[in-house]
Amino acid sequence: MADLALAGRGPVLWQPRRLLFWAILIPIGYAAFYHLPFVVFPAAGWTLAAPVAWLPTNLIMAALIGWVILRLDPFEKEPVSLLWACAVWGGTAATLAVIPNRAFLEFLVAVGGTDLSERWGPAIAGPLTEEWLKGIGVLLIMLLCRSHLQRTLDGFILGAAAGLGFQVVENLSYAYTAALNDPNSDWIGAIAVSLSRALVGATSHWVYSALVGFGLGYAITQVQLPWPRRIAGAGLGVLGGWAVHFLWNSPWLANLGLLSLIPKMIIVGLFVWLMYRIPARREFAWFRDQLAGEPPQTITAAELEDLRTLGNRRRARRLVRGLAGGAGERGIQTLHQAQIDLAVALGNLDNPNRDRDVRRARLLISEARAELDRIVPSARRT
């Protein structure tokens, strides 16, 4: 059902007749041929320790963060190809950021000396150059695939995907730097840095860019609002992403060594979580509005509350599993998905197959409810 609804919105990425398509593809191709080789085979030297230490740690980190990103929207999932496009752009931005970062650090040396550049350079240069590079790609992808973006949360998720791609590629360059500069062993340097960056990856680039995407998504999707307010929302999102990136790179509590990362992770994590709850609540409000007025045969008040969060859904499945085993759990899961599909179909006003998808979702709900009532009567589920 959800796939049919998405299909009704037109192609996701392959739109070669549009200039936006080439505005995205050409920088990716340029970076792949002219910049990525210098990340994989740096001019300072090549060592096997860096890619070997980087690969497993970043695969695990990317898998865990990717799992989180895929669950940020509890209702309408973004096309996977769209997430991959943003991640690839993020990796592209990581290779391109080297040049403006170096230029910015040299500028800081010229105006404030080496001490200013070494202490505050990463906090100033990193957010200004990297968030801009990631953000412009996310913006281009959003504009290209506008029909697949419905609400602000979509921007948050796409920004997170771009940030994840960035930090995976950036971690390889850090692994090389640590390996080549470690006085004892390439392996010690590469493994230590790869492990540490993977461990703190929970509050790294993917959360900075999620905030930037939040702002961009607000500006693009909230078409009912006046442009000044939409632009202000975009500015606040970008400023939020820059601020947490600045905090992370700043020398604050540097005298504590690695322990300084703990309060930074707590502050960044809490701030991003609070910001995420804004579009997440709007997402549920959208879902509730789509199904407002539907009869209890379609969705009950209790089922609506069960669908509010992924945690609520797990509790509902556990309850039914306790009453009717695995068959009951599968039944309630099928019913929940059909109800979500109905909301998506109702909300997809531009889909030429909307009426067909709505009818199919209603039929699936009816069939799922009948099967669930056969397994465990509704009176026992409440």
Tab-separated table of C-alpha atoms in Angstrom:
chain	number	residue	atom	x	y	z
A	1	MET	CA	0.000	0.000	0.000
A	2	ALA	CA	2.628	2.523	1.020
A	3	ASP	CA	4.617	1.669	-2.105
A	4	LEU	CA	1.563	2.378	-4.265
A	5	ALA	CA	1.082	5.729	-2.580
A	6	LEU	CA	4.691	6.640	-3.206
A	7	ALA	CA	4.472	5.550	-6.816
A	8	GLY	CA	1.612	7.958	-7.332
A	9	ARG	CA	3.927	10.852	-6.532
A	10	GLY	CA	6.139	10.299	-9.543
A	11	PRO	CA	9.816	9.311	-9.826
A	12	VAL	CA	11.978	9.689	-6.759
A	13	LEU	CA	15.446	10.532	-8.075
A	14	TRP	CA	15.750	9.640	-11.750
A	15	GLN	CA	14.662	12.914	-13.370
A	16	PRO	CA	17.373	13.608	-15.989
A	17	ARG	CA	15.268	16.237	-17.762
A	18	ARG	CA	15.507	18.554	-14.767
A	19	LEU	CA	18.508	20.792	-14.102
A	20	LEU	CA	18.302	19.986	-10.388
A	21	PHE	CA	19.130	16.363	-11.176
A	22	TRP	CA	22.410	17.400	-12.805
A	23	ALA	CA	23.124	20.009	-10.122
A	24	ILE	CA	23.213	17.078	-7.701
A	25	LEU	CA	24.898	14.469	-9.890
A	26	ILE	CA	27.763	16.580	-11.277
A	27	PRO	CA	29.266	17.566	-7.870
A	28	ILE	CA	28.994	13.943	-6.721
A	29	GLY	CA	30.791	12.741	-9.842
A	30	TYR	CA	33.419	15.469	-9.568
A	31	ALA	CA	34.126	14.622	-5.932
A	32	ALA	CA	34.246	10.887	-6.673
A	33	PHE	CA	36.909	11.328	-9.369
A	34	TYR	CA	38.956	14.260	-8.066
A	35	HIS	CA	38.586	14.345	-4.274
A	36	LEU	CA	37.665	10.890	-2.966
A	37	PRO	CA	40.944	9.323	-4.197
A	38	PHE	CA	42.867	11.735	-1.951
A	39	VAL	CA	40.804	10.542	1.027
A	40	VAL	CA	41.381	6.863	0.241
A	41	PHE	CA	45.004	7.384	-0.836
A	42	PRO	CA	46.171	10.540	0.981
A	43	ALA	CA	49.189	12.437	-0.267
A	44	ALA	CA	50.847	12.105	3.149
A	45	GLY	CA	51.092	8.359	2.646
A	46	TRP	CA	49.032	5.191	2.598
A	47	THR	CA	48.794	2.588	5.334
A	48	LEU	CA	46.671	-0.543	5.517
A	49	ALA	CA	45.922	0.130	9.180
A	50	ALA	CA	43.595	3.056	8.427
A	51	PRO	CA	41.014	1.364	6.161
A	52	VAL	CA	41.155	-1.885	8.142
A	53	ALA	CA	40.450	-0.084	11.430
A	54	TRP	CA	37.899	2.245	9.841
A	55	LEU	CA	35.761	-0.295	7.982
A	56	PRO	CA	34.316	-2.499	10.771
A	57	THR	CA	33.882	0.302	13.293
A	58	ASN	CA	32.076	2.522	10.813
A	59	LEU	CA	29.944	-0.286	9.421
A	60	ILE	CA	28.635	-0.950	12.926
A	61	MET	CA	28.201	2.756	13.665
A	62	ALA	CA	26.414	3.399	10.366
A	63	ALA	CA	24.151	0.382	10.829
A	64	LEU	CA	23.091	1.481	14.317
A	65	ILE	CA	22.531	5.123	13.383
A	66	GLY	CA	20.830	4.097	10.142
A	67	TRP	CA	18.471	1.892	12.171
A	68	VAL	CA	17.573	4.937	14.270
A	69	ILE	CA	17.082	7.169	11.215
A	70	LEU	CA	14.724	4.651	9.608
A	71	ARG	CA	12.547	4.762	12.728
A	72	LEU	CA	12.386	8.510	13.219
A	73	ASP	CA	9.126	8.734	11.256
A	74	PRO	CA	6.610	6.321	12.829
A	75	PHE	CA	4.064	6.807	10.055
A	76	GLU	CA	5.191	7.549	6.503
A	77	LYS	CA	8.648	6.254	5.603
A	78	GLU	CA	10.879	8.138	3.198
A	79	PRO	CA	11.946	6.273	0.036
A	80	VAL	CA	15.182	4.434	0.779
A	81	SER	CA	16.699	5.769	-2.445
A	82	LEU	CA	16.151	9.295	-1.146
A	83	LEU	CA	18.009	8.486	2.076
A	84	TRP	CA	20.869	6.939	0.126
A	85	ALA	CA	21.082	9.999	-2.123
A	86	CYS	CA	21.433	12.260	0.904
A	87	ALA	CA	24.031	9.947	2.459
A	88	VAL	CA	26.061	9.940	-0.764
A	89	TRP	CA	25.859	13.718	-0.909
A	90	GLY	CA	27.050	13.859	2.694
A	91	GLY	CA	30.059	11.735	1.804
A	92	THR	CA	30.673	14.032	-1.156
A	93	ALA	CA	30.569	17.064	1.132
A	94	ALA	CA	33.175	15.457	3.397
A	95	THR	CA	35.650	15.298	0.519
A	96	LEU	CA	34.865	18.831	-0.678
A	97	ALA	CA	35.042	20.402	2.791
A	98	VAL	CA	38.800	19.921	3.013
A	99	ILE	CA	39.554	22.904	0.762
A	100	PRO	CA	37.364	25.587	2.432
A	101	ASN	CA	38.314	24.286	5.890
A	102	ARG	CA	42.001	24.671	5.141
A	103	ALA	CA	41.453	28.144	3.684
A	104	PHE	CA	39.425	29.211	6.714
A	105	LEU	CA	42.092	27.993	9.137
A	106	GLU	CA	44.763	29.888	7.204
A	107	PHE	CA	42.588	32.998	7.379
A	108	LEU	CA	42.297	32.629	11.164
A	109	VAL	CA	46.075	32.330	11.424
A	110	ALA	CA	46.430	35.545	9.440
A	111	VAL	CA	43.974	37.546	11.560
A	112	GLY	CA	44.517	36.039	15.008
A	113	GLY	CA	47.645	33.961	15.011
A	114	THR	CA	48.336	30.265	15.334
A	115	ASP	CA	46.855	29.973	18.826
A	116	LEU	CA	43.447	31.234	17.673
A	117	SER	CA	43.456	28.884	14.701
A	118	GLU	CA	44.447	25.836	16.744
A	119	ARG	CA	42.038	26.460	19.635
A	120	TRP	CA	38.993	27.873	17.878
A	121	GLY	CA	39.585	27.026	14.221
A	122	PRO	CA	37.664	23.708	14.246
A	123	ALA	CA	34.736	25.297	16.100
A	124	ILE	CA	34.522	28.223	13.677
A	125	ALA	CA	35.539	26.727	10.340
A	126	GLY	CA	33.889	23.309	10.675
A	127	PRO	CA	30.273	24.413	11.206
A	128	LEU	CA	30.454	27.264	8.702
A	129	THR	CA	31.850	25.235	5.815
A	130	GLU	CA	30.573	21.726	6.494
A	131	GLU	CA	26.968	22.503	7.429
A	132	TRP	CA	26.685	24.715	4.372
A	133	LEU	CA	28.013	21.994	2.065
A	134	LYS	CA	25.755	19.321	3.536
A	135	GLY	CA	22.762	21.627	3.654
A	136	ILE	CA	22.907	22.769	0.043
A	137	GLY	CA	22.875	19.159	-1.146
A	138	VAL	CA	19.939	18.286	1.079
A	139	LEU	CA	18.121	21.366	-0.217
A	140	LEU	CA	18.720	20.392	-3.854
A	141	ILE	CA	17.516	16.841	-3.223
A	142	MET	CA	14.430	18.147	-1.428
A	143	LEU	CA	13.589	20.436	-4.338
A	144	LEU	CA	14.137	17.653	-6.874
A	145	CYS	CA	11.934	15.232	-4.939
A	146	ARG	CA	9.444	17.772	-3.624
A	147	SER	CA	6.437	15.516	-4.217
A	148	HIS	CA	7.867	13.008	-1.729
A	149	LEU	CA	8.221	15.591	1.049
A	150	GLN	CA	5.080	16.231	3.045
A	151	ARG	CA	6.094	17.542	6.464
A	152	THR	CA	8.973	19.037	8.450
A	153	LEU	CA	10.055	15.672	9.846
A	154	ASP	CA	10.990	14.561	6.325
A	155	GLY	CA	13.657	17.278	6.239
A	156	PHE	CA	14.965	16.256	9.665
A	157	ILE	CA	15.404	12.671	8.450
A	158	LEU	CA	17.039	13.570	5.132
A	159	GLY	CA	19.447	15.894	6.913
A	160	ALA	CA	20.347	13.095	9.320
A	161	ALA	CA	21.112	10.777	6.392
A	162	ALA	CA	23.411	13.378	4.830
A	163	GLY	CA	25.222	13.877	8.117
A	164	LEU	CA	25.733	10.138	8.516
A	165	GLY	CA	27.330	9.921	5.077
A	166	PHE	CA	29.585	12.835	5.965
A	167	GLN	CA	30.838	11.379	9.236
A	168	VAL	CA	31.545	7.951	7.737
A	169	VAL	CA	33.815	9.440	5.046
A	170	GLU	CA	35.354	11.966	7.431
A	171	ASN	CA	36.236	9.169	9.857
A	172	LEU	CA	38.425	7.565	7.194
A	173	SER	CA	40.504	10.724	6.866
A	174	TYR	CA	40.865	10.868	10.655
A	175	ALA	CA	41.975	7.229	10.703
A	176	TYR	CA	44.722	7.996	8.175
A	177	THR	CA	45.872	11.080	10.067
A	178	ALA	CA	46.055	9.193	13.368
A	179	ALA	CA	47.823	6.211	11.820
A	180	LEU	CA	50.475	8.277	10.058
A	181	ASN	CA	51.108	10.548	13.050
A	182	ASP	CA	51.180	7.948	15.815
A	183	PRO	CA	54.795	7.631	17.042
A	184	ASN	CA	54.374	4.014	18.122
A	185	SER	CA	52.327	2.209	15.507
A	186	ASP	CA	50.039	2.893	12.566
A	187	TRP	CA	47.653	0.292	13.961
A	188	ILE	CA	47.445	1.804	17.435
A	189	GLY	CA	46.678	5.248	16.052
A	190	ALA	CA	44.127	4.059	13.498
A	191	ILE	CA	42.290	1.716	15.864
A	192	ALA	CA	42.181	4.213	18.739
A	193	VAL	CA	40.750	7.011	16.603
A	194	SER	CA	38.340	4.769	14.693
A	195	LEU	CA	36.919	3.324	17.913
A	196	SER	CA	36.646	6.681	19.657
A	197	ARG	CA	34.949	8.380	16.707
A	198	ALA	CA	32.532	5.495	16.297
A	199	LEU	CA	31.647	5.644	20.006
A	200	VAL	CA	30.910	9.375	19.918
A	201	GLY	CA	29.177	9.068	16.552
A	202	ALA	CA	25.796	9.141	18.292
A	203	THR	CA	26.114	12.922	18.609
A	204	SER	CA	28.182	13.663	15.525
A	205	HIS	CA	27.376	15.025	12.064
A	206	TRP	CA	24.097	13.198	11.606
A	207	VAL	CA	22.466	15.181	14.424
A	208	TYR	CA	23.938	18.516	13.297
A	209	SER	CA	22.613	18.011	9.789
A	210	ALA	CA	19.268	16.756	11.081
A	211	LEU	CA	18.712	20.210	12.569
A	212	VAL	CA	19.711	21.866	9.295
A	213	GLY	CA	17.328	19.544	7.453
A	214	PHE	CA	14.627	20.380	9.985
A	215	GLY	CA	14.898	24.054	9.064
A	216	LEU	CA	14.997	23.395	5.331
A	217	GLY	CA	12.087	20.975	5.576
A	218	TYR	CA	10.070	23.562	7.464
A	219	ALA	CA	10.653	26.155	4.752
A	220	ILE	CA	9.821	23.799	1.896
A	221	THR	CA	6.802	21.938	3.287
A	222	GLN	CA	4.948	24.583	5.308
A	223	VAL	CA	3.462	26.189	2.217
A	224	GLN	CA	0.457	27.525	4.143
A	225	LEU	CA	2.734	29.933	6.033
A	226	PRO	CA	4.071	33.272	4.730
A	227	TRP	CA	7.574	33.231	3.277
A	228	PRO	CA	9.158	35.388	6.037
A	229	ARG	CA	8.110	32.848	8.646
A	230	ARG	CA	9.301	29.919	6.546
A	231	ILE	CA	12.679	31.581	5.966
A	232	ALA	CA	12.965	32.350	9.682
A	233	GLY	CA	12.279	28.686	10.462
A	234	ALA	CA	14.967	27.612	8.020
A	235	GLY	CA	17.399	30.061	9.589
A	236	LEU	CA	16.713	28.764	13.084
A	237	GLY	CA	17.257	25.173	11.977
A	238	VAL	CA	20.548	26.007	10.280
A	239	LEU	CA	21.623	28.067	13.290
A	240	GLY	CA	20.776	25.161	15.597
A	241	GLY	CA	22.878	22.761	13.530
A	242	TRP	CA	25.749	25.225	13.488
A	243	ALA	CA	25.464	25.824	17.257
A	244	VAL	CA	25.691	22.166	18.304
A	245	HIS	CA	28.530	21.627	15.815
A	246	PHE	CA	30.316	24.675	17.246
A	247	LEU	CA	29.862	23.353	20.794
A	248	TRP	CA	31.216	19.942	19.857
A	249	ASN	CA	34.326	21.335	18.175
A	250	SER	CA	34.953	24.029	20.785
A	251	PRO	CA	37.802	23.804	23.339
A	252	TRP	CA	35.254	23.977	26.183
A	253	LEU	CA	36.430	21.722	29.051
A	254	ALA	CA	39.462	20.739	26.973
A	255	ASN	CA	41.480	20.391	30.179
A	256	LEU	CA	39.416	17.272	30.977
A	257	GLY	CA	40.692	15.462	27.910
A	258	LEU	CA	38.325	12.816	26.560
A	259	LEU	CA	36.050	13.310	29.577
A	260	SER	CA	35.033	16.663	28.074
A	261	LEU	CA	33.060	14.707	25.481
A	262	ILE	CA	30.590	13.415	28.081
A	263	PRO	CA	28.886	16.739	28.936
A	264	LYS	CA	29.013	17.720	25.268
A	265	MET	CA	27.276	14.494	24.241
A	266	ILE	CA	24.604	15.015	26.893
A	267	ILE	CA	23.923	18.625	25.877
A	268	VAL	CA	23.890	17.913	22.137
A	269	GLY	CA	21.798	14.773	22.551
A	270	LEU	CA	19.174	16.458	24.730
A	271	PHE	CA	18.930	19.496	22.470
A	272	VAL	CA	18.472	17.443	19.311
A	273	TRP	CA	15.938	15.168	21.039
A	274	LEU	CA	13.877	18.180	22.095
A	275	MET	CA	14.053	19.586	18.568
A	276	TYR	CA	13.018	16.214	17.111
A	277	ARG	CA	9.904	16.142	19.264
A	278	ILE	CA	8.570	19.269	17.523
A	279	PRO	CA	8.136	17.674	14.068
A	280	ALA	CA	7.354	14.273	15.632
A	281	ARG	CA	4.328	15.733	17.413
A	282	ARG	CA	3.246	17.430	14.204
A	283	GLU	CA	3.547	14.077	12.468
A	284	PHE	CA	1.083	12.476	14.881
A	285	ALA	CA	-1.235	15.482	14.576
A	286	TRP	CA	-1.208	14.967	10.801
A	287	PHE	CA	-1.978	11.260	11.240
A	288	ARG	CA	-4.805	11.982	13.671
A	289	ASP	CA	-6.290	14.608	11.361
A	290	GLN	CA	-6.282	12.249	8.381
A	291	LEU	CA	-8.326	9.682	10.298
A	292	ALA	CA	-10.587	12.155	12.105
A	293	GLY	CA	-14.222	11.172	11.683
A	294	GLU	CA	-13.427	7.579	10.740
A	295	PRO	CA	-15.816	5.069	12.357
A	296	PRO	CA	-14.655	2.650	15.088
A	297	GLN	CA	-14.705	-0.120	12.495
A	298	THR	CA	-11.780	1.667	10.857
A	299	ILE	CA	-9.887	2.847	13.951
A	300	THR	CA	-10.830	3.156	17.602
A	301	ALA	CA	-9.600	5.779	20.051
A	302	ALA	CA	-7.485	3.123	21.779
A	303	GLU	CA	-5.911	2.058	18.479
A	304	LEU	CA	-5.172	5.675	17.609
A	305	GLU	CA	-3.285	6.014	20.893
A	306	ASP	CA	-1.493	2.716	20.240
A	307	LEU	CA	-0.200	4.156	16.965
A	308	ARG	CA	1.113	7.386	18.488
A	309	THR	CA	4.648	6.042	19.023
A	310	LEU	CA	6.665	2.948	18.201
A	311	GLY	CA	6.787	2.199	21.930
A	312	ASN	CA	2.993	2.222	22.165
A	313	ARG	CA	2.813	-0.175	19.234
A	314	ARG	CA	5.234	-2.583	20.878
A	315	ARG	CA	3.143	-2.561	24.060
A	316	ALA	CA	-0.021	-3.251	22.067
A	317	ARG	CA	1.673	-6.168	20.294
A	318	ARG	CA	2.940	-7.591	23.575
A	319	LEU	CA	-0.565	-7.408	25.042
A	320	VAL	CA	-2.107	-9.285	22.130
A	321	ARG	CA	0.758	-11.771	22.041
A	322	GLY	CA	0.054	-12.566	25.680
A	323	LEU	CA	-3.589	-13.231	24.803
A	324	ALA	CA	-3.248	-15.068	21.510
A	325	GLY	CA	0.426	-15.773	20.833
A	326	GLY	CA	2.276	-15.002	17.630
A	327	ALA	CA	-0.830	-15.118	15.433
A	328	GLY	CA	-2.447	-12.381	17.487
A	329	GLU	CA	0.699	-10.265	17.391
A	330	ARG	CA	0.886	-10.564	13.599
A	331	GLY	CA	-2.795	-9.697	13.383
A	332	ILE	CA	-2.516	-6.456	15.366
A	333	GLN	CA	0.603	-5.506	13.412
A	334	THR	CA	-1.248	-6.019	10.116
A	335	LEU	CA	-4.165	-3.922	11.363
A	336	HIS	CA	-1.865	-1.112	12.487
A	337	GLN	CA	-0.050	-1.037	9.151
A	338	ALA	CA	-3.322	-0.951	7.221
A	339	GLN	CA	-4.506	1.989	9.341
A	340	ILE	CA	-1.250	3.840	8.664
A	341	ASP	CA	-1.589	3.077	4.949
A	342	LEU	CA	-5.098	4.543	4.996
A	343	ALA	CA	-3.856	7.791	6.546
A	344	VAL	CA	-1.052	8.011	3.961
A	345	ALA	CA	-3.477	7.363	1.107
A	346	LEU	CA	-5.971	9.941	2.395
A	347	GLY	CA	-3.238	12.545	2.777
A	348	ASN	CA	-1.726	11.980	-0.666
A	349	LEU	CA	-3.993	14.402	-2.526
A	350	ASP	CA	-1.784	14.521	-5.640
A	351	ASN	CA	-1.826	10.759	-6.160
A	352	PRO	CA	-3.912	9.906	-9.260
A	353	ASN	CA	-4.562	6.485	-7.695
A	354	ARG	CA	-5.685	7.966	-4.380
A	355	ASP	CA	-9.253	6.631	-4.454
A	356	ARG	CA	-8.062	3.149	-5.339
A	357	ASP	CA	-5.469	3.170	-2.570
A	358	VAL	CA	-8.023	4.411	-0.025
A	359	ARG	CA	-10.445	1.625	-0.962
A	360	ARG	CA	-7.696	-0.958	-0.750
A	361	ALA	CA	-6.589	0.288	2.666
A	362	ARG	CA	-10.147	0.161	3.981
A	363	LEU	CA	-10.504	-3.385	2.678
A	364	LEU	CA	-7.239	-4.424	4.349
A	365	ILE	CA	-8.418	-2.898	7.633
A	366	SER	CA	-11.708	-4.783	7.415
A	367	GLU	CA	-9.955	-8.075	6.671
A	368	ALA	CA	-7.314	-7.550	9.367
A	369	ARG	CA	-9.920	-6.660	11.992
A	370	ALA	CA	-12.075	-9.682	11.131
A	371	GLU	CA	-9.067	-11.991	11.390
A	372	LEU	CA	-7.925	-10.399	14.652
A	373	ASP	CA	-11.422	-10.665	16.159
A	374	ARG	CA	-11.457	-14.324	15.197
A	375	ILE	CA	-8.173	-14.890	17.017
A	376	VAL	CA	-8.866	-12.715	20.054
A	377	PRO	CA	-12.157	-10.797	20.519
A	378	SER	CA	-11.825	-7.016	20.820
A	379	ALA	CA	-13.348	-7.066	24.312
A	380	ARG	CA	-10.312	-8.974	25.561
A	381	ARG	CA	-7.866	-6.529	23.906
A	382	THR	CA	-9.142	-3.499	25.855
